[in-house]
Amino acid sequence: MQAHEAQGWISYAITAVIIGIVFAVRWRRMSIVKPLKLERLWIFPALYAAVALYMFVTYPPHGFAWLFCALALVMGAALGWQRGKLMRITIDPDSHALNTTSSPAAVLFIVAIVAVRTGARAVIGDGHALHLDAFAITDMLVALALGLFTTQRIEMYLRAKRMLETARFR
């Protein structure tokens, strides 16, 4: 029993170290200003939607798993909208070029999502309490990510479009 508990703590420690390394790398890259191309914001969500559609057609959820997937999509959409609001978008006053930099809050937001997911996995366990299998849990995570990626880009697009319109009339 004690060996199993030690393995659990080692697993959490390794996960924390990996998250810490990823966070440190992302933190260093946050100050890099990247051009924001509005016409390209749709590409990643469209590709991910195609992959998600393929997964849902190939391995469709059964029973209540559809409801959980729908809830995960809505939750992902809410989280994506919030994450999109946390992204810094700037506009060059002369050229009207849009730029974006990652905000520390946006990175911390992703770390919080991973922490909540890890905590939920510890509470829910393998999903048997909710009568879910590994495919259903994977489907829910795919739906959550689809909502997150899509609405993040939509929020950024709408905000950047407003910024461009405001800058052009000045």
CSV table of C-alpha atoms in Angstrom, one decimal:
chain,number,residue,atom,x,y,z
A,1,MET,CA,0.0,0.0,0.0
A,2,GLN,CA,2.8,2.5,0.9
A,3,ALA,CA,4.6,1.7,-2.4
A,4,HIS,CA,1.4,2.6,-4.3
A,5,GLU,CA,1.1,5.9,-2.5
A,6,ALA,CA,4.7,6.7,-3.2
A,7,GLN,CA,4.2,6.0,-6.9
A,8,GLY,CA,1.2,8.4,-6.8
A,9,TRP,CA,3.3,11.2,-5.2
A,10,ILE,CA,6.1,10.5,-7.7
A,11,SER,CA,3.6,10.8,-10.6
A,12,TYR,CA,2.4,14.2,-9.3
A,13,ALA,CA,5.9,15.4,-8.7
A,14,ILE,CA,6.9,14.5,-12.3
A,15,THR,CA,3.8,16.2,-13.6
A,16,ALA,CA,4.5,19.3,-11.6
A,17,VAL,CA,8.1,19.5,-12.8
A,18,ILE,CA,7.0,19.1,-16.4
A,19,ILE,CA,4.4,21.8,-16.0
A,20,GLY,CA,7.0,24.0,-14.3
A,21,ILE,CA,9.4,23.6,-17.2
A,22,VAL,CA,6.7,24.3,-19.8
A,23,PHE,CA,5.6,27.3,-17.8
A,24,ALA,CA,9.2,28.6,-17.6
A,25,VAL,CA,9.7,28.3,-21.3
A,26,ARG,CA,6.4,30.0,-22.1
A,27,TRP,CA,7.1,32.8,-19.6
A,28,ARG,CA,10.4,33.6,-21.4
A,29,ARG,CA,8.7,33.7,-24.8
A,30,MET,CA,5.8,35.9,-23.6
A,31,SER,CA,7.7,39.1,-24.3
A,32,ILE,CA,8.1,38.2,-28.0
A,33,VAL,CA,5.7,40.3,-30.1
A,34,LYS,CA,4.2,38.3,-32.9
A,35,PRO,CA,2.2,39.7,-35.8
A,36,LEU,CA,-1.5,38.9,-35.6
A,37,LYS,CA,-3.1,38.0,-38.9
A,38,LEU,CA,-6.9,38.1,-38.7
A,39,GLU,CA,-7.3,36.2,-41.9
A,40,ARG,CA,-5.4,33.2,-40.4
A,41,LEU,CA,-7.2,32.9,-37.0
A,42,TRP,CA,-9.7,30.4,-38.4
A,43,ILE,CA,-7.1,27.9,-39.6
A,44,PHE,CA,-6.2,26.1,-36.3
A,45,PRO,CA,-9.9,25.8,-35.0
A,46,ALA,CA,-10.9,24.5,-38.4
A,47,LEU,CA,-8.2,21.9,-38.5
A,48,TYR,CA,-9.0,20.9,-34.9
A,49,ALA,CA,-12.7,20.8,-35.7
A,50,ALA,CA,-12.0,18.4,-38.6
A,51,VAL,CA,-10.0,16.1,-36.2
A,52,ALA,CA,-12.8,16.3,-33.6
A,53,LEU,CA,-15.4,15.5,-36.2
A,54,TYR,CA,-13.4,12.5,-37.3
A,55,MET,CA,-13.1,11.3,-33.8
A,56,PHE,CA,-16.8,11.7,-33.1
A,57,VAL,CA,-17.8,9.9,-36.3
A,58,THR,CA,-15.2,7.1,-35.8
A,59,TYR,CA,-15.8,6.6,-32.1
A,60,PRO,CA,-19.2,8.2,-31.3
A,61,PRO,CA,-20.1,8.7,-27.7
A,62,HIS,CA,-22.9,6.6,-26.3
A,63,GLY,CA,-25.8,7.5,-24.0
A,64,PHE,CA,-25.1,10.3,-21.5
A,65,ALA,CA,-21.6,10.8,-22.9
A,66,TRP,CA,-23.2,13.0,-25.6
A,67,LEU,CA,-24.6,15.2,-22.8
A,68,PHE,CA,-21.2,15.4,-21.1
A,69,CYS,CA,-19.5,16.2,-24.4
A,70,ALA,CA,-22.0,19.0,-25.0
A,71,LEU,CA,-21.4,20.4,-21.5
A,72,ALA,CA,-17.6,20.1,-22.1
A,73,LEU,CA,-18.0,22.1,-25.3
A,74,VAL,CA,-20.0,24.8,-23.6
A,75,MET,CA,-17.5,24.9,-20.7
A,76,GLY,CA,-14.6,25.0,-23.2
A,77,ALA,CA,-16.3,27.9,-25.0
A,78,ALA,CA,-16.6,29.9,-21.8
A,79,LEU,CA,-12.9,29.2,-20.9
A,80,GLY,CA,-11.8,30.0,-24.4
A,81,TRP,CA,-13.6,33.4,-24.4
A,82,GLN,CA,-12.0,34.2,-21.1
A,83,ARG,CA,-8.5,33.2,-22.4
A,84,GLY,CA,-9.1,35.2,-25.6
A,85,LYS,CA,-9.8,38.3,-23.4
A,86,LEU,CA,-6.5,37.7,-21.6
A,87,MET,CA,-4.4,37.8,-24.8
A,88,ARG,CA,-2.7,41.2,-25.4
A,89,ILE,CA,-3.4,42.7,-28.7
A,90,THR,CA,-1.7,45.9,-29.8
A,91,ILE,CA,-2.0,48.0,-33.0
A,92,ASP,CA,0.7,50.1,-34.6
A,93,PRO,CA,-0.8,53.6,-34.9
A,94,ASP,CA,1.0,54.3,-38.2
A,95,SER,CA,0.7,51.1,-40.2
A,96,HIS,CA,-2.3,49.6,-38.4
A,97,ALA,CA,-0.5,46.3,-38.0
A,98,LEU,CA,-1.9,44.1,-35.3
A,99,ASN,CA,0.5,42.4,-32.9
A,100,THR,CA,-0.1,40.0,-30.0
A,101,THR,CA,1.9,38.9,-27.0
A,102,SER,CA,1.0,36.3,-24.5
A,103,SER,CA,-0.1,37.6,-21.2
A,104,PRO,CA,1.1,36.1,-18.0
A,105,ALA,CA,-2.6,35.7,-17.0
A,106,ALA,CA,-3.3,33.7,-20.1
A,107,VAL,CA,-0.5,31.3,-19.3
A,108,LEU,CA,-1.5,31.0,-15.7
A,109,PHE,CA,-5.1,30.4,-16.9
A,110,ILE,CA,-3.9,27.3,-18.9
A,111,VAL,CA,-1.9,26.1,-15.8
A,112,ALA,CA,-5.1,26.5,-13.7
A,113,ILE,CA,-7.1,24.4,-16.3
A,114,VAL,CA,-4.4,21.7,-16.2
A,115,ALA,CA,-4.5,21.8,-12.4
A,116,VAL,CA,-8.3,21.5,-12.3
A,117,ARG,CA,-8.1,18.6,-14.8
A,118,THR,CA,-5.6,16.8,-12.7
A,119,GLY,CA,-7.7,17.4,-9.5
A,120,ALA,CA,-10.8,16.2,-11.3
A,121,ARG,CA,-9.0,13.1,-12.4
A,122,ALA,CA,-8.0,12.4,-8.8
A,123,VAL,CA,-11.6,12.9,-7.6
A,124,ILE,CA,-13.3,11.0,-10.5
A,125,GLY,CA,-10.7,8.4,-10.9
A,126,ASP,CA,-11.1,6.1,-13.9
A,127,GLY,CA,-14.7,7.4,-14.6
A,128,HIS,CA,-16.5,4.3,-13.3
A,129,ALA,CA,-18.4,6.4,-10.8
A,130,LEU,CA,-20.0,8.3,-13.7
A,131,HIS,CA,-20.3,5.2,-15.9
A,132,LEU,CA,-17.8,6.6,-18.4
A,133,ASP,CA,-15.0,4.8,-20.2
A,134,ALA,CA,-11.7,6.1,-21.6
A,135,PHE,CA,-13.3,6.9,-25.0
A,136,ALA,CA,-16.0,9.0,-23.3
A,137,ILE,CA,-13.5,11.0,-21.3
A,138,THR,CA,-11.4,11.5,-24.4
A,139,ASP,CA,-14.4,12.7,-26.3
A,140,MET,CA,-15.2,15.2,-23.5
A,141,LEU,CA,-11.6,16.5,-23.5
A,142,VAL,CA,-11.8,16.9,-27.3
A,143,ALA,CA,-15.1,18.8,-27.1
A,144,LEU,CA,-13.6,21.0,-24.3
A,145,ALA,CA,-10.5,21.8,-26.4
A,146,LEU,CA,-12.7,22.5,-29.5
A,147,GLY,CA,-14.8,25.1,-27.6
A,148,LEU,CA,-11.7,26.6,-26.0
A,149,PHE,CA,-9.7,27.0,-29.3
A,150,THR,CA,-12.6,28.2,-31.3
A,151,THR,CA,-14.0,30.9,-29.0
A,152,GLN,CA,-10.5,32.1,-28.0
A,153,ARG,CA,-9.9,32.9,-31.7
A,154,ILE,CA,-13.4,34.4,-32.2
A,155,GLU,CA,-12.9,36.7,-29.2
A,156,MET,CA,-9.5,37.8,-30.4
A,157,TYR,CA,-10.8,38.4,-34.0
A,158,LEU,CA,-13.7,40.5,-32.8
A,159,ARG,CA,-11.6,42.6,-30.5
A,160,ALA,CA,-8.9,43.1,-33.1
A,161,LYS,CA,-11.5,44.1,-35.7
A,162,ARG,CA,-12.9,46.7,-33.3
A,163,MET,CA,-9.4,48.0,-32.7
A,164,LEU,CA,-8.7,48.3,-36.4
A,165,GLU,CA,-11.9,50.2,-37.0
A,166,THR,CA,-11.2,52.6,-34.2
A,167,ALA,CA,-7.7,53.2,-35.4
A,168,ARG,CA,-8.8,53.9,-39.0
A,169,PHE,CA,-11.2,56.6,-37.9
A,170,ARG,CA,-8.5,58.5,-35.9
